[in-house]
Short mmCIF file of C-alpha atoms and ligand atoms in Angstrom, two decimals:
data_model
loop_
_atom_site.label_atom_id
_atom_site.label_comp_id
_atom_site.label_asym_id
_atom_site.label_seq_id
_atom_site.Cartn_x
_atom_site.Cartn_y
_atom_site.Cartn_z
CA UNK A 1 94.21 105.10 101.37
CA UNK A 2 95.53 103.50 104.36
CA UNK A 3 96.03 98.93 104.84
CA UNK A 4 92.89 98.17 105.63
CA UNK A 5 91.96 97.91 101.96
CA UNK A 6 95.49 95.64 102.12
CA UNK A 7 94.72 92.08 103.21
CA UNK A 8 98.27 90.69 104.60
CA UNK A 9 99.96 87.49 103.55
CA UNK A 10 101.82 85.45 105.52
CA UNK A 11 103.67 82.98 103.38
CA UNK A 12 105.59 80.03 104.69
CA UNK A 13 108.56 79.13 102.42
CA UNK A 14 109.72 75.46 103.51
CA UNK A 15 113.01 75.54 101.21
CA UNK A 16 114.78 72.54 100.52
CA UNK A 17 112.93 70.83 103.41
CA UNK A 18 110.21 68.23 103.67
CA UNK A 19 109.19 64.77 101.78
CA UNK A 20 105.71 64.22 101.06
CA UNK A 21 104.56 62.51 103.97
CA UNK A 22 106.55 65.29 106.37
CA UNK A 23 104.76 67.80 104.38
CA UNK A 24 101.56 66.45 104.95
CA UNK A 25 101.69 65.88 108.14
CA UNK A 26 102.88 69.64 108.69
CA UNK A 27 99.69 71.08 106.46
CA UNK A 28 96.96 68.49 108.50
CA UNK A 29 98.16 70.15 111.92
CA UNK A 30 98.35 73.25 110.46
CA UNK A 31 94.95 73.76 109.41
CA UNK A 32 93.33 72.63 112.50
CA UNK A 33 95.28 75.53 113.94
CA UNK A 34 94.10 77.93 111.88
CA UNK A 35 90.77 76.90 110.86
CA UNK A 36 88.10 79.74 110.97
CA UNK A 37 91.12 82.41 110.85
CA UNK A 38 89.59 85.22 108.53
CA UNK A 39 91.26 88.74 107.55
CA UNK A 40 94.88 87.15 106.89
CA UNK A 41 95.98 85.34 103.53
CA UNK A 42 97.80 81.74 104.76
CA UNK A 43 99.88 80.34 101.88
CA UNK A 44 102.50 77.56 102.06
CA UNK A 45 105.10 76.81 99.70
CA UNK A 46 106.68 72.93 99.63
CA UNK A 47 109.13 71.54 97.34
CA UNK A 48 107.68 71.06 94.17
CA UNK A 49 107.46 67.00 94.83
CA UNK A 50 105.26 67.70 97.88
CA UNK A 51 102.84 70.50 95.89
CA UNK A 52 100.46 67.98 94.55
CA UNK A 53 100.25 65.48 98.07
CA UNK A 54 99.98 69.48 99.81
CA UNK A 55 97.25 70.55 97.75
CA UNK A 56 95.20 67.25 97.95
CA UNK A 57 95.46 68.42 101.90
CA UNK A 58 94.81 71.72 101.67
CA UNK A 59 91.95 71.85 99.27
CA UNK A 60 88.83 72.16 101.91
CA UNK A 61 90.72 74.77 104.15
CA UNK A 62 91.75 78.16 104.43
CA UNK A 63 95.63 77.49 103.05
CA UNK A 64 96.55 78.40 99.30
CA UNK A 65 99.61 76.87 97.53
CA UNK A 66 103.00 78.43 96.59
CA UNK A 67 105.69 77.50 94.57
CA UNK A 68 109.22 78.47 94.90
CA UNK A 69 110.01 78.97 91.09
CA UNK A 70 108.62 78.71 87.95
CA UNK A 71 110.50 78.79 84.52
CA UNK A 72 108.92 81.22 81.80
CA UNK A 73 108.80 78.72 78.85
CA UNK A 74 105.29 76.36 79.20
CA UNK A 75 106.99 73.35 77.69
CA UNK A 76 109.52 71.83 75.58
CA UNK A 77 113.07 70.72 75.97
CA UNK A 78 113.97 72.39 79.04
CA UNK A 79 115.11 69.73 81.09
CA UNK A 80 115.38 70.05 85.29
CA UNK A 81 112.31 72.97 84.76
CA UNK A 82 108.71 72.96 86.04
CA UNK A 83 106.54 76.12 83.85
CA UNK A 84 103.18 78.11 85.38
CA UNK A 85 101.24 75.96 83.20
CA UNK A 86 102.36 73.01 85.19
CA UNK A 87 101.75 74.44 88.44
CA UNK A 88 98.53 75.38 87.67
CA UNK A 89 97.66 72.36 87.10
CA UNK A 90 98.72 71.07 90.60
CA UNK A 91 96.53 73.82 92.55
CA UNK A 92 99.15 76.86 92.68
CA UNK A 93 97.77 80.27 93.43
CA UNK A 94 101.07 81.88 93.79
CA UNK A 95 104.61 81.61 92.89
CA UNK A 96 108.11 82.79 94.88
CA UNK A 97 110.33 84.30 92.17
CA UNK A 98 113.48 85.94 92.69
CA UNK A 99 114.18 84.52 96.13
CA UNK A 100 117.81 85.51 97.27
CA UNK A 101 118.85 82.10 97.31
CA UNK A 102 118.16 81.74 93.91
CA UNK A 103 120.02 85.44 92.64
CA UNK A 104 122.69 84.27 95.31
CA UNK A 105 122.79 80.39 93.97
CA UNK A 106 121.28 79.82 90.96
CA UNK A 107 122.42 82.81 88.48
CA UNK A 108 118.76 84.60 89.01
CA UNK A 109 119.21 88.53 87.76
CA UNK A 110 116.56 91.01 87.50
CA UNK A 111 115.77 89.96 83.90
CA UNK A 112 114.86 86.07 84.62
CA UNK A 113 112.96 87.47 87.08
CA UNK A 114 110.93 89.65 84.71
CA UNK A 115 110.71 87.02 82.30
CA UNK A 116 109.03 84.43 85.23
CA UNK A 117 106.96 86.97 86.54
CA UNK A 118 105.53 87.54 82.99
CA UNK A 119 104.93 84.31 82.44
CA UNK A 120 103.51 83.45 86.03
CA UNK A 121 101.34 85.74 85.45
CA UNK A 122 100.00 84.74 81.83
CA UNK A 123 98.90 82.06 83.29
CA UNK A 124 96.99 83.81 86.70
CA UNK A 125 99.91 82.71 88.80
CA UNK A 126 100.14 85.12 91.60
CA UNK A 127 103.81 86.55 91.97
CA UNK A 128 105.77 86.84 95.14
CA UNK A 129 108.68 89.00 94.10
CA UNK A 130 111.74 88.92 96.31
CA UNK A 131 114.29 91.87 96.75
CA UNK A 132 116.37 92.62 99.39
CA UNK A 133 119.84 94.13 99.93
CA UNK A 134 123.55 91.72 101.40
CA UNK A 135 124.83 92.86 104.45
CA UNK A 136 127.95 94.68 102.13
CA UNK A 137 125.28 96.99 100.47
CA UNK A 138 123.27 98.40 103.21
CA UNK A 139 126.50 99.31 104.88
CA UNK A 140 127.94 100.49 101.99
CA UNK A 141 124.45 102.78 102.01
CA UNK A 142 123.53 101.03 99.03
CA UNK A 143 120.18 100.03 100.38
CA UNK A 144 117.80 102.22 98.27
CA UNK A 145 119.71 101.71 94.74
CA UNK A 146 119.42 97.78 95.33
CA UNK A 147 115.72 97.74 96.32
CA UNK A 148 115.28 100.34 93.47
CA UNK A 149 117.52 98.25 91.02
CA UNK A 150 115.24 94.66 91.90
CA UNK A 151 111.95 96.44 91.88
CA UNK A 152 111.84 98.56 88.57
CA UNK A 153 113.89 95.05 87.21
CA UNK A 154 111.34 92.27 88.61
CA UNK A 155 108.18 94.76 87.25
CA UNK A 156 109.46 96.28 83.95
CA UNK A 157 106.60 95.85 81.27
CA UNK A 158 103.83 94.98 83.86
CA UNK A 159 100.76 96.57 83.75
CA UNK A 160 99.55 98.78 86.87
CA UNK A 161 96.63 96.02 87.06
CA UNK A 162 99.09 93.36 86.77
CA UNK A 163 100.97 94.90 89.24
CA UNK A 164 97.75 94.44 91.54
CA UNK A 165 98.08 90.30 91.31
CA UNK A 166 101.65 90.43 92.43
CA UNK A 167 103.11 90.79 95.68
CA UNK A 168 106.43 92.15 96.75
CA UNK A 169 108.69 90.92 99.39
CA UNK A 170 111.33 92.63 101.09
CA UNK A 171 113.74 90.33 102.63
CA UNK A 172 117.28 91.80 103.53
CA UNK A 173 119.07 88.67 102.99
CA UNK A 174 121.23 89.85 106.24
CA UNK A 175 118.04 88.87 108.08
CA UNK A 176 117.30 85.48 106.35
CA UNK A 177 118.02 82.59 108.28
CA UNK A 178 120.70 84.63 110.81
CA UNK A 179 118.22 85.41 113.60
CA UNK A 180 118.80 88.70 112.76
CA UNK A 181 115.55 90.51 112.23
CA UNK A 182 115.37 93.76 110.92
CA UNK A 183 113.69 96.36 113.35
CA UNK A 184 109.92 97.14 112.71
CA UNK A 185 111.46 100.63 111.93
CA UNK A 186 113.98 99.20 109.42
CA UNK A 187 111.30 97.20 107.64
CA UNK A 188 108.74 100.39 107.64
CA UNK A 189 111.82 102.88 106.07
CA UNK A 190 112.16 100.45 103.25
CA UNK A 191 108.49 99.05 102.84
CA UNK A 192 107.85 102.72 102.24
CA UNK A 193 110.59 103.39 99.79
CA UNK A 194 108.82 100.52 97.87
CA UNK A 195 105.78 101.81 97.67
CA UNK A 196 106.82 105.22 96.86
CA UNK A 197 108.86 104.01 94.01
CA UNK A 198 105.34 101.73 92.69
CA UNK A 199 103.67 105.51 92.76
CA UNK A 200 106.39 106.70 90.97
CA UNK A 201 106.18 104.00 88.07
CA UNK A 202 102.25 102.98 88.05
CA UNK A 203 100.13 105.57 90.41
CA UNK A 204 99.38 106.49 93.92
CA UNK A 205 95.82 104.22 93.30
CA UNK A 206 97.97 100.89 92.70
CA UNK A 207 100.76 100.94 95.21
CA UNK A 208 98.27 102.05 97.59
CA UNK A 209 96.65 98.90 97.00
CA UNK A 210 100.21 95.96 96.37
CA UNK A 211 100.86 93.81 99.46
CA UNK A 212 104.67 94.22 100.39
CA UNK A 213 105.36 91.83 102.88
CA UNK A 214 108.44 91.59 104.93
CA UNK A 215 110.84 88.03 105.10
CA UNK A 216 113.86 88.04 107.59
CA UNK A 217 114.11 85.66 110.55
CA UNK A 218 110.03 86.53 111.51
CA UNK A 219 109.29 84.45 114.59
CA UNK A 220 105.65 84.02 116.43
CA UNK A 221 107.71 86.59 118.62
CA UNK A 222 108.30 89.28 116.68
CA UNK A 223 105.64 89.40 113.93
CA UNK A 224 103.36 91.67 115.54
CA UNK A 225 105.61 94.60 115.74
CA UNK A 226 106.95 93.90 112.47
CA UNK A 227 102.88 94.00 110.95
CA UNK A 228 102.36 96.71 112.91
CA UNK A 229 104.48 99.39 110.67
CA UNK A 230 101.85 101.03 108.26
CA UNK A 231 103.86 99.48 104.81
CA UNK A 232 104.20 95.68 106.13
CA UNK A 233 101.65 93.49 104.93
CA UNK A 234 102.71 90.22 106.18
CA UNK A 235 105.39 88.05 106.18
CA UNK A 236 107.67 85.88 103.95
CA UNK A 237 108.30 82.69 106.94
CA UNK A 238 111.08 80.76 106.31
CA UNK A 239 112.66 78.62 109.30
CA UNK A 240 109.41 79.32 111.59
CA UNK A 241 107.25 77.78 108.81
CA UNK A 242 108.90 74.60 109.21
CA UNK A 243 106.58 73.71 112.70
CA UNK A 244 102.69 74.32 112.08
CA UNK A 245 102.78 75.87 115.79
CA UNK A 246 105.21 78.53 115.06
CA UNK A 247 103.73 79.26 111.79
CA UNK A 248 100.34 79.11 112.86
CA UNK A 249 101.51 81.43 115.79
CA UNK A 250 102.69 83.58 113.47
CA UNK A 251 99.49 84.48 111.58
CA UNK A 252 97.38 85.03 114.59
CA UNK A 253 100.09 87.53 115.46
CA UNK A 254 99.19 89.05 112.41
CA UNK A 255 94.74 89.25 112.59
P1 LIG B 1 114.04 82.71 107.65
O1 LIG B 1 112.66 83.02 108.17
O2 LIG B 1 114.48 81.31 107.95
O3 LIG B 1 115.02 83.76 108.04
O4 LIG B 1 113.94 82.76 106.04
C1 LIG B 1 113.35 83.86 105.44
C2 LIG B 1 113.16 83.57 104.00
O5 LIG B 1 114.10 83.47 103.25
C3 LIG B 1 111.79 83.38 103.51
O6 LIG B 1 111.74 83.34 102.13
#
């Protein structure tokens, strides 16, 4: 079964960046520009004091709602954390767990990632599950073992049809934010070591069918070569998500 039976996702992960008012103002140009845009996905993902004003914006248009972390608990005294429940209730479809950032940051292992993505998707919170290899590994030719070592963590316990509401991202972290892009062919090699290792752990039928989208310095200039490779389903948008131009540049890249 070959991607058209994958629709891609581009994904625009605004960080720490944006107050309410920015973030407005960046969703209301943004979905002029993409208005009528079929076959492609479009998901931002604010701060989580801008994902109420954001989805109050976004709610007669084309653009679904991210977060960029969830806590697996629903409630109780866990003080500084927001739970699936809760983001739910604001108009989330999906959720960014695992980001590098947060492993690099924030203590995040493969287990609290297992333990988010479980509860994200309790509640039908759609997971985004990051992996990606530091510059040290993949020249150490520790590429596969690392992408091997986040997937089989971030996934232990699901279900193949659970599997089928998440999506994976691969973003090398020597790509994120460094201009450095890895090439399309780069991307492909380990897009398709992904999905061989989801055959190898659920079946042929359900990797055939998870979106594994790539994250990395993606630019309106070089996402089209980058969707291009058979395995890339779309794109993980961090610094070119900030302007609704470059973003919105970006998905039409993609259709
Ligand atoms: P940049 O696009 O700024 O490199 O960030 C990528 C990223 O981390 C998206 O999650």
């Amino acid at each position: 079964m070959g991607r058209t039976m994958r629709t891609p996702i581009i994904a625009g992960n605004w960080k720490l960046n944006k107050t309410v008012s920015e973030a407005v103002a960046l969703t209301s140009e943004l979905k002029k520009l993409v208005v009528g845009t079929e076959g492609v996905e479009i998901v931002v993902a604010p701060p989580f004091t801008a994902l109420e004003a954001v989805s109050n914006s976004i709610n007669d248009s084309n653009i679904l709602l991210a977060a960029q972390d969830v806590y697996w608990e629903d409630s109780g005294a866990y003080t500084g954390e927001v739970s699936a429940p809760l983001l739910i209730d604001v108009g989330c479809d999906y959720v960014i767990i695992g980001h590098s950032e947060r492993r690099q940051y924030f203590g995040e292992t493969n287990d609290t990632v297992n333990q988010k993505v479980k509860s994200a998707l309790s509640h039908n919170l759609k997971p985004i599950i990051c992996v990606g290899e530091l510059l040290e590994e993949r020249e150490a030719g520790r590429t596969e073992n690392i992408i091997k070592d986040h997937v089989a963590g971030g996934t232990a316990g699901l279900t193949g049809e659970a599997l089928l509401s998440c999506v994976i991202a691969y973003e090398p972290v020597w790509a994120i934010g460094t201009g450095k892009t890895a090439t399309p062919e780069q991307a492909q090699e380990v897009h398709h070591f992904i999905r061989n290792l989801l055959s190898e752990s659920f079946s042929d039928g359900v990797a055939s069918q998870v979106r594994i989208q790539y994250g990395g310095s993606v630019k309106p200039e070089n996402a089209a070569e980058l969707m291009a490779q058979p395995d890339v389903d779309g794109a993980l948008v961090g610094g070119a998500s900030l302007q609704a131009e470059s973003f919105a540049q970006i998905v039409e890249n993609t259709v």
